[in-house]
Amino acid sequence: NPGAKVTVKLTSPGIYLIGCAYHYVEFNMRDVVEVVPGASPGPTASPGPGGYAVNRGRAVQKTSARSGPPLIDQHGHRFTLDSLRARPLAVTFISAHCTDACPLIDAQFADAARKIAAAHLGARLLTITLDPEHDSPATMRALAERFEADPRYWLVAGGSISGIHRIMQSFGVISVAGKNGYREEHTTFVYILNAEGKLTQTMLASSGLSDDVVNALRDERTAPR
């Protein structure tokens, strides 16, 4: 309903609003979050399917260089973000020790990976730890096994502490360590990159994330270059 008043309760409003502000300023995005009947916000503070639209062709800051920080996937293979070009890519950042939003995002990515495989979509998903101090490559491998992540469609990655923090900074990922040292409060965005490695959309995690990601990647496959 245009003009309707909507109240959304945020579990971590500070982190959420700082993250939104960063993406609005840094990537010149406009908020196009859509509230739909029956949407479940969940613990991610997302009011429903939608996200941020950005002018097509905007490069993700510092993440496209071949000299970028190496990542290590669930099979122990090293790669960089640049090496994943040629296919549309959805990227998200999670903590393997998180018990709030992250397991829900992992489950949505697992579902999206199955849909990508079934549709022969020619796209890929990438999950990167946002807590490299605690999430070793072995920890991320165990996470990948738990969700049966097939690396042909879904890479689950760790890396060095300094390298992960550089990548997080380039995407504008914000996280705060709790009393136990784990990064329990953090932004929950999903980033859609085209086949040239350029950011075209940023989504808020939501109950409809799986379909939203698959549809966005499908759009990238057919988008004019």
PDB file of C-alpha atoms in Angstrom:
ATOM      1  CA  ASN A   1       0.000   0.000   0.000  1.00  0.00           C
ATOM      2  CA  PRO A   2       1.757   3.212  -1.076  1.00  0.00           C
ATOM      3  CA  GLY A   3       2.007   5.597   1.862  1.00  0.00           C
ATOM      4  CA  ALA A   4       1.221   2.896   4.422  1.00  0.00           C
ATOM      5  CA  LYS A   5       3.047   3.092   7.727  1.00  0.00           C
ATOM      6  CA  VAL A   6       5.228   0.062   8.414  1.00  0.00           C
ATOM      7  CA  THR A   7       6.990  -0.676  11.690  1.00  0.00           C
ATOM      8  CA  VAL A   8       9.995  -3.007  11.618  1.00  0.00           C
ATOM      9  CA  LYS A   9      11.719  -4.211  14.786  1.00  0.00           C
ATOM     10  CA  LEU A  10      15.489  -4.482  14.324  1.00  0.00           C
ATOM     11  CA  THR A  11      17.479  -6.949  16.428  1.00  0.00           C
ATOM     12  CA  SER A  12      20.702  -4.971  15.981  1.00  0.00           C
ATOM     13  CA  PRO A  13      19.635  -1.564  14.655  1.00  0.00           C
ATOM     14  CA  GLY A  14      23.052   0.048  15.034  1.00  0.00           C
ATOM     15  CA  ILE A  15      24.840  -2.489  12.858  1.00  0.00           C
ATOM     16  CA  TYR A  16      21.936  -2.604  10.397  1.00  0.00           C
ATOM     17  CA  LEU A  17      21.689   1.157   9.927  1.00  0.00           C
ATOM     18  CA  ILE A  18      25.457   1.679   9.739  1.00  0.00           C
ATOM     19  CA  GLY A  19      25.640  -1.018   7.078  1.00  0.00           C
ATOM     20  CA  CYS A  20      22.823   0.543   5.058  1.00  0.00           C
ATOM     21  CA  ALA A  21      24.413   3.985   5.319  1.00  0.00           C
ATOM     22  CA  TYR A  22      27.767   2.662   4.144  1.00  0.00           C
ATOM     23  CA  HIS A  23      26.271   0.986   1.086  1.00  0.00           C
ATOM     24  CA  TYR A  24      24.177   4.041   0.247  1.00  0.00           C
ATOM     25  CA  VAL A  25      27.190   6.386   0.352  1.00  0.00           C
ATOM     26  CA  GLU A  26      29.977   4.109  -0.899  1.00  0.00           C
ATOM     27  CA  PHE A  27      28.128   2.442  -3.775  1.00  0.00           C
ATOM     28  CA  ASN A  28      25.587   5.220  -4.518  1.00  0.00           C
ATOM     29  CA  MET A  29      22.670   2.836  -4.061  1.00  0.00           C
ATOM     30  CA  ARG A  30      19.013   3.658  -3.701  1.00  0.00           C
ATOM     31  CA  ASP A  31      16.844   1.764  -1.253  1.00  0.00           C
ATOM     32  CA  VAL A  32      14.291  -0.352  -3.090  1.00  0.00           C
ATOM     33  CA  VAL A  33      13.405  -2.705  -0.251  1.00  0.00           C
ATOM     34  CA  GLU A  34       9.893  -3.965  -0.885  1.00  0.00           C
ATOM     35  CA  VAL A  35       7.546  -4.930   1.934  1.00  0.00           C
ATOM     36  CA  VAL A  36       5.182  -7.665   0.791  1.00  0.00           C
ATOM     37  CA  PRO A  37       2.235  -9.337   2.541  1.00  0.00           C
ATOM     38  CA  GLY A  38       3.254 -12.442   4.434  1.00  0.00           C
ATOM     39  CA  ALA A  39       6.986 -11.718   4.333  1.00  0.00           C
ATOM     40  CA  SER A  40       8.801 -12.799   7.472  1.00  0.00           C
ATOM     41  CA  PRO A  41      11.556 -10.430   8.607  1.00  0.00           C
ATOM     42  CA  GLY A  42      13.318 -13.036  10.763  1.00  0.00           C
ATOM     43  CA  PRO A  43      16.438 -12.156  12.725  1.00  0.00           C
ATOM     44  CA  THR A  44      18.154 -10.500   9.770  1.00  0.00           C
ATOM     45  CA  ALA A  45      16.260  -7.220  10.110  1.00  0.00           C
ATOM     46  CA  SER A  46      15.140  -7.520   6.515  1.00  0.00           C
ATOM     47  CA  PRO A  47      11.543  -6.379   5.926  1.00  0.00           C
ATOM     48  CA  GLY A  48      11.104  -8.647   2.941  1.00  0.00           C
ATOM     49  CA  PRO A  49      12.402  -9.477  -0.522  1.00  0.00           C
ATOM     50  CA  GLY A  50      14.224  -6.693  -2.311  1.00  0.00           C
ATOM     51  CA  GLY A  51      17.544  -4.966  -1.920  1.00  0.00           C
ATOM     52  CA  TYR A  52      19.550  -2.138  -3.317  1.00  0.00           C
ATOM     53  CA  ALA A  53      19.837  -1.318  -6.987  1.00  0.00           C
ATOM     54  CA  VAL A  54      23.060   0.133  -8.322  1.00  0.00           C
ATOM     55  CA  ASN A  55      23.973   1.448 -11.740  1.00  0.00           C
ATOM     56  CA  ARG A  56      25.165  -1.530 -13.775  1.00  0.00           C
ATOM     57  CA  GLY A  57      28.896  -1.740 -14.306  1.00  0.00           C
ATOM     58  CA  ARG A  58      30.053  -0.419 -10.941  1.00  0.00           C
ATOM     59  CA  ALA A  59      33.189  -2.300  -9.877  1.00  0.00           C
ATOM     60  CA  VAL A  60      33.406  -3.636  -6.350  1.00  0.00           C
ATOM     61  CA  GLN A  61      36.100  -1.663  -4.619  1.00  0.00           C
ATOM     62  CA  LYS A  62      39.509  -3.369  -4.691  1.00  0.00           C
ATOM     63  CA  THR A  63      38.113  -6.885  -5.078  1.00  0.00           C
ATOM     64  CA  SER A  64      38.749  -7.345  -8.788  1.00  0.00           C
ATOM     65  CA  ALA A  65      42.535  -7.157  -8.832  1.00  0.00           C
ATOM     66  CA  ARG A  66      44.383 -10.370  -9.587  1.00  0.00           C
ATOM     67  CA  SER A  67      46.712  -9.484  -6.712  1.00  0.00           C
ATOM     68  CA  GLY A  68      43.748  -9.529  -4.300  1.00  0.00           C
ATOM     69  CA  PRO A  69      43.862 -11.650  -1.142  1.00  0.00           C
ATOM     70  CA  PRO A  70      43.672 -15.391  -1.811  1.00  0.00           C
ATOM     71  CA  LEU A  71      40.795 -17.439  -0.428  1.00  0.00           C
ATOM     72  CA  ILE A  72      40.740 -21.167   0.379  1.00  0.00           C
ATOM     73  CA  ASP A  73      37.670 -23.189  -0.586  1.00  0.00           C
ATOM     74  CA  GLN A  74      36.204 -26.294   1.069  1.00  0.00           C
ATOM     75  CA  HIS A  75      38.549 -28.574  -0.897  1.00  0.00           C
ATOM     76  CA  GLY A  76      41.661 -26.617   0.068  1.00  0.00           C
ATOM     77  CA  HIS A  77      42.034 -24.923  -3.324  1.00  0.00           C
ATOM     78  CA  ARG A  78      43.279 -21.338  -3.405  1.00  0.00           C
ATOM     79  CA  PHE A  79      41.518 -18.775  -5.569  1.00  0.00           C
ATOM     80  CA  THR A  80      40.778 -15.061  -5.805  1.00  0.00           C
ATOM     81  CA  LEU A  81      37.556 -13.232  -6.521  1.00  0.00           C
ATOM     82  CA  ASP A  82      38.929 -12.281  -9.908  1.00  0.00           C
ATOM     83  CA  SER A  83      39.392 -15.942 -10.834  1.00  0.00           C
ATOM     84  CA  LEU A  84      35.615 -16.443 -10.536  1.00  0.00           C
ATOM     85  CA  ARG A  85      34.802 -14.098 -13.400  1.00  0.00           C
ATOM     86  CA  ALA A  86      32.995 -15.380 -16.503  1.00  0.00           C
ATOM     87  CA  ARG A  87      29.959 -16.428 -14.449  1.00  0.00           C
ATOM     88  CA  PRO A  88      27.540 -14.308 -12.381  1.00  0.00           C
ATOM     89  CA  LEU A  89      28.323 -14.625  -8.683  1.00  0.00           C
ATOM     90  CA  ALA A  90      26.413 -14.136  -5.422  1.00  0.00           C
ATOM     91  CA  VAL A  91      28.650 -13.379  -2.430  1.00  0.00           C
ATOM     92  CA  THR A  92      27.773 -13.336   1.257  1.00  0.00           C
ATOM     93  CA  PHE A  93      29.722 -13.200   4.519  1.00  0.00           C
ATOM     94  CA  ILE A  94      28.879 -15.336   7.559  1.00  0.00           C
ATOM     95  CA  SER A  95      30.307 -16.578  10.848  1.00  0.00           C
ATOM     96  CA  ALA A  96      30.450 -20.349  11.274  1.00  0.00           C
ATOM     97  CA  HIS A  97      29.795 -19.881  15.005  1.00  0.00           C
ATOM     98  CA  CYS A  98      26.773 -17.602  14.550  1.00  0.00           C
ATOM     99  CA  THR A  99      23.481 -19.025  15.832  1.00  0.00           C
ATOM    100  CA  ASP A 100      21.242 -16.187  14.622  1.00  0.00           C
ATOM    101  CA  ALA A 101      20.997 -15.137  10.969  1.00  0.00           C
ATOM    102  CA  CYS A 102      23.961 -17.030   9.503  1.00  0.00           C
ATOM    103  CA  PRO A 103      22.521 -20.580   9.635  1.00  0.00           C
ATOM    104  CA  LEU A 104      19.401 -19.268   7.885  1.00  0.00           C
ATOM    105  CA  ILE A 105      21.517 -17.674   5.161  1.00  0.00           C
ATOM    106  CA  ASP A 106      23.507 -20.910   4.818  1.00  0.00           C
ATOM    107  CA  ALA A 107      20.279 -22.879   4.398  1.00  0.00           C
ATOM    108  CA  GLN A 108      19.007 -20.401   1.785  1.00  0.00           C
ATOM    109  CA  PHE A 109      22.306 -20.629  -0.123  1.00  0.00           C
ATOM    110  CA  ALA A 110      22.126 -24.435   0.008  1.00  0.00           C
ATOM    111  CA  ASP A 111      18.663 -24.278  -1.552  1.00  0.00           C
ATOM    112  CA  ALA A 112      19.821 -21.736  -4.137  1.00  0.00           C
ATOM    113  CA  ALA A 113      22.773 -23.963  -5.080  1.00  0.00           C
ATOM    114  CA  ARG A 114      20.435 -26.885  -5.739  1.00  0.00           C
ATOM    115  CA  LYS A 115      18.244 -24.686  -7.943  1.00  0.00           C
ATOM    116  CA  ILE A 116      21.271 -23.379  -9.857  1.00  0.00           C
ATOM    117  CA  ALA A 117      22.427 -26.941 -10.492  1.00  0.00           C
ATOM    118  CA  ALA A 118      18.990 -28.150 -11.565  1.00  0.00           C
ATOM    119  CA  ALA A 119      18.525 -25.213 -13.947  1.00  0.00           C
ATOM    120  CA  HIS A 120      22.072 -25.464 -15.382  1.00  0.00           C
ATOM    121  CA  LEU A 121      22.186 -21.742 -14.742  1.00  0.00           C
ATOM    122  CA  GLY A 122      25.899 -21.155 -15.229  1.00  0.00           C
ATOM    123  CA  ALA A 123      26.228 -19.101 -12.043  1.00  0.00           C
ATOM    124  CA  ARG A 124      27.917 -19.592  -8.702  1.00  0.00           C
ATOM    125  CA  LEU A 125      27.579 -18.781  -5.002  1.00  0.00           C
ATOM    126  CA  LEU A 126      30.386 -17.793  -2.633  1.00  0.00           C
ATOM    127  CA  THR A 127      30.250 -17.742   1.167  1.00  0.00           C
ATOM    128  CA  ILE A 128      33.192 -16.094   2.959  1.00  0.00           C
ATOM    129  CA  THR A 129      33.813 -16.058   6.693  1.00  0.00           C
ATOM    130  CA  LEU A 130      33.542 -12.686   8.412  1.00  0.00           C
ATOM    131  CA  ASP A 131      35.282 -14.045  11.536  1.00  0.00           C
ATOM    132  CA  PRO A 132      38.659 -15.346  10.295  1.00  0.00           C
ATOM    133  CA  GLU A 133      40.057 -15.228  13.833  1.00  0.00           C
ATOM    134  CA  HIS A 134      37.831 -18.221  14.672  1.00  0.00           C
ATOM    135  CA  ASP A 135      36.729 -19.651  11.306  1.00  0.00           C
ATOM    136  CA  SER A 136      39.742 -21.487   9.917  1.00  0.00           C
ATOM    137  CA  PRO A 137      39.623 -23.087   6.458  1.00  0.00           C
ATOM    138  CA  ALA A 138      38.991 -26.390   8.275  1.00  0.00           C
ATOM    139  CA  THR A 139      36.007 -24.833  10.061  1.00  0.00           C
ATOM    140  CA  MET A 140      34.629 -23.582   6.768  1.00  0.00           C
ATOM    141  CA  ARG A 141      35.158 -27.009   5.222  1.00  0.00           C
ATOM    142  CA  ALA A 142      33.087 -28.552   8.025  1.00  0.00           C
ATOM    143  CA  LEU A 143      30.380 -25.957   7.378  1.00  0.00           C
ATOM    144  CA  ALA A 144      30.388 -26.830   3.681  1.00  0.00           C
ATOM    145  CA  GLU A 145      30.035 -30.521   4.498  1.00  0.00           C
ATOM    146  CA  ARG A 146      27.137 -29.810   6.843  1.00  0.00           C
ATOM    147  CA  PHE A 147      25.222 -28.075   4.062  1.00  0.00           C
ATOM    148  CA  GLU A 148      26.478 -30.414   1.305  1.00  0.00           C
ATOM    149  CA  ALA A 149      27.973 -27.503  -0.640  1.00  0.00           C
ATOM    150  CA  ASP A 150      29.025 -28.658  -4.112  1.00  0.00           C
ATOM    151  CA  PRO A 151      31.988 -26.436  -5.114  1.00  0.00           C
ATOM    152  CA  ARG A 152      30.825 -26.461  -8.730  1.00  0.00           C
ATOM    153  CA  TYR A 153      27.951 -24.235  -7.623  1.00  0.00           C
ATOM    154  CA  TRP A 154      28.775 -23.049  -4.093  1.00  0.00           C
ATOM    155  CA  LEU A 155      32.209 -22.205  -2.706  1.00  0.00           C
ATOM    156  CA  VAL A 156      32.615 -21.878   1.069  1.00  0.00           C
ATOM    157  CA  ALA A 157      35.836 -20.071   1.872  1.00  0.00           C
ATOM    158  CA  GLY A 158      38.228 -18.931   4.554  1.00  0.00           C
ATOM    159  CA  GLY A 159      41.632 -17.319   4.370  1.00  0.00           C
ATOM    160  CA  SER A 160      44.189 -15.305   6.284  1.00  0.00           C
ATOM    161  CA  ILE A 161      42.966 -12.859   8.912  1.00  0.00           C
ATOM    162  CA  SER A 162      44.426  -9.840   7.118  1.00  0.00           C
ATOM    163  CA  GLY A 163      43.219 -11.018   3.709  1.00  0.00           C
ATOM    164  CA  ILE A 164      39.650 -11.640   4.860  1.00  0.00           C
ATOM    165  CA  HIS A 165      39.500  -8.249   6.548  1.00  0.00           C
ATOM    166  CA  ARG A 166      40.666  -6.572   3.331  1.00  0.00           C
ATOM    167  CA  ILE A 167      37.920  -8.295   1.360  1.00  0.00           C
ATOM    168  CA  MET A 168      35.318  -7.450   4.013  1.00  0.00           C
ATOM    169  CA  GLN A 169      36.354  -3.807   3.894  1.00  0.00           C
ATOM    170  CA  SER A 170      36.076  -3.706   0.115  1.00  0.00           C
ATOM    171  CA  PHE A 171      32.473  -4.939   0.320  1.00  0.00           C
ATOM    172  CA  GLY A 172      31.599  -2.726   3.284  1.00  0.00           C
ATOM    173  CA  VAL A 173      30.962  -5.659   5.633  1.00  0.00           C
ATOM    174  CA  ILE A 174      30.675  -4.563   9.270  1.00  0.00           C
ATOM    175  CA  SER A 175      30.996  -6.893  12.263  1.00  0.00           C
ATOM    176  CA  VAL A 176      31.368  -6.483  16.019  1.00  0.00           C
ATOM    177  CA  ALA A 177      32.834  -9.038  18.407  1.00  0.00           C
ATOM    178  CA  GLY A 178      30.703 -10.057  21.376  1.00  0.00           C
ATOM    179  CA  LYS A 179      31.847 -10.825  24.915  1.00  0.00           C
ATOM    180  CA  ASN A 180      32.972 -14.305  23.884  1.00  0.00           C
ATOM    181  CA  GLY A 181      35.141 -12.891  21.108  1.00  0.00           C
ATOM    182  CA  TYR A 182      33.002 -14.197  18.252  1.00  0.00           C
ATOM    183  CA  ARG A 183      31.625 -11.696  15.741  1.00  0.00           C
ATOM    184  CA  GLU A 184      27.987 -12.071  16.666  1.00  0.00           C
ATOM    185  CA  GLU A 185      26.670  -8.760  15.320  1.00  0.00           C
ATOM    186  CA  HIS A 186      27.191  -8.036  11.654  1.00  0.00           C
ATOM    187  CA  THR A 187      25.561  -6.899   8.446  1.00  0.00           C
ATOM    188  CA  THR A 188      23.679  -9.564   6.470  1.00  0.00           C
ATOM    189  CA  PHE A 189      23.925  -8.544   2.834  1.00  0.00           C
ATOM    190  CA  VAL A 190      24.219 -10.622  -0.321  1.00  0.00           C
ATOM    191  CA  TYR A 191      26.143  -9.107  -3.224  1.00  0.00           C
ATOM    192  CA  ILE A 192      25.353  -9.917  -6.857  1.00  0.00           C
ATOM    193  CA  LEU A 193      28.286  -9.565  -9.266  1.00  0.00           C
ATOM    194  CA  ASN A 194      28.039  -9.879 -13.020  1.00  0.00           C
ATOM    195  CA  ALA A 195      30.358 -11.967 -15.198  1.00  0.00           C
ATOM    196  CA  GLU A 196      32.814  -9.066 -15.345  1.00  0.00           C
ATOM    197  CA  GLY A 197      33.107  -9.029 -11.558  1.00  0.00           C
ATOM    198  CA  LYS A 198      31.129  -5.806 -11.171  1.00  0.00           C
ATOM    199  CA  LEU A 199      28.540  -5.256  -8.474  1.00  0.00           C
ATOM    200  CA  THR A 200      25.017  -4.929  -9.866  1.00  0.00           C
ATOM    201  CA  GLN A 201      22.806  -5.491  -6.819  1.00  0.00           C
ATOM    202  CA  THR A 202      22.986  -5.797  -3.047  1.00  0.00           C
ATOM    203  CA  MET A 203      20.257  -7.721  -1.235  1.00  0.00           C
ATOM    204  CA  LEU A 204      19.219  -7.926   2.374  1.00  0.00           C
ATOM    205  CA  ALA A 205      18.935 -11.471   3.666  1.00  0.00           C
ATOM    206  CA  SER A 206      15.282 -12.466   3.902  1.00  0.00           C
ATOM    207  CA  SER A 207      12.938 -15.428   4.012  1.00  0.00           C
ATOM    208  CA  GLY A 208      12.804 -15.334   0.206  1.00  0.00           C
ATOM    209  CA  LEU A 209      16.567 -15.114  -0.287  1.00  0.00           C
ATOM    210  CA  SER A 210      16.968 -18.362  -2.228  1.00  0.00           C
ATOM    211  CA  ASP A 211      14.574 -17.376  -5.010  1.00  0.00           C
ATOM    212  CA  ASP A 212      15.782 -13.765  -4.983  1.00  0.00           C
ATOM    213  CA  VAL A 213      19.393 -14.853  -5.511  1.00  0.00           C
ATOM    214  CA  VAL A 214      18.566 -17.343  -8.264  1.00  0.00           C
ATOM    215  CA  ASN A 215      16.397 -14.801 -10.085  1.00  0.00           C
ATOM    216  CA  ALA A 216      19.092 -12.127  -9.821  1.00  0.00           C
ATOM    217  CA  LEU A 217      21.744 -14.491 -11.178  1.00  0.00           C
ATOM    218  CA  ARG A 218      19.422 -15.547 -13.997  1.00  0.00           C
ATOM    219  CA  ASP A 219      18.898 -11.880 -14.867  1.00  0.00           C
ATOM    220  CA  GLU A 220      22.670 -11.408 -15.028  1.00  0.00           C
ATOM    221  CA  ARG A 221      22.947 -14.267 -17.513  1.00  0.00           C
ATOM    222  CA  THR A 222      20.585 -12.471 -19.895  1.00  0.00           C
ATOM    223  CA  ALA A 223      21.542  -8.848 -19.151  1.00  0.00           C
ATOM    224  CA  PRO A 224      23.018  -6.780 -22.012  1.00  0.00           C
ATOM    225  CA  ARG A 225      26.724  -6.115 -21.660  1.00  0.00           C
TER     226      ARG A 225
END
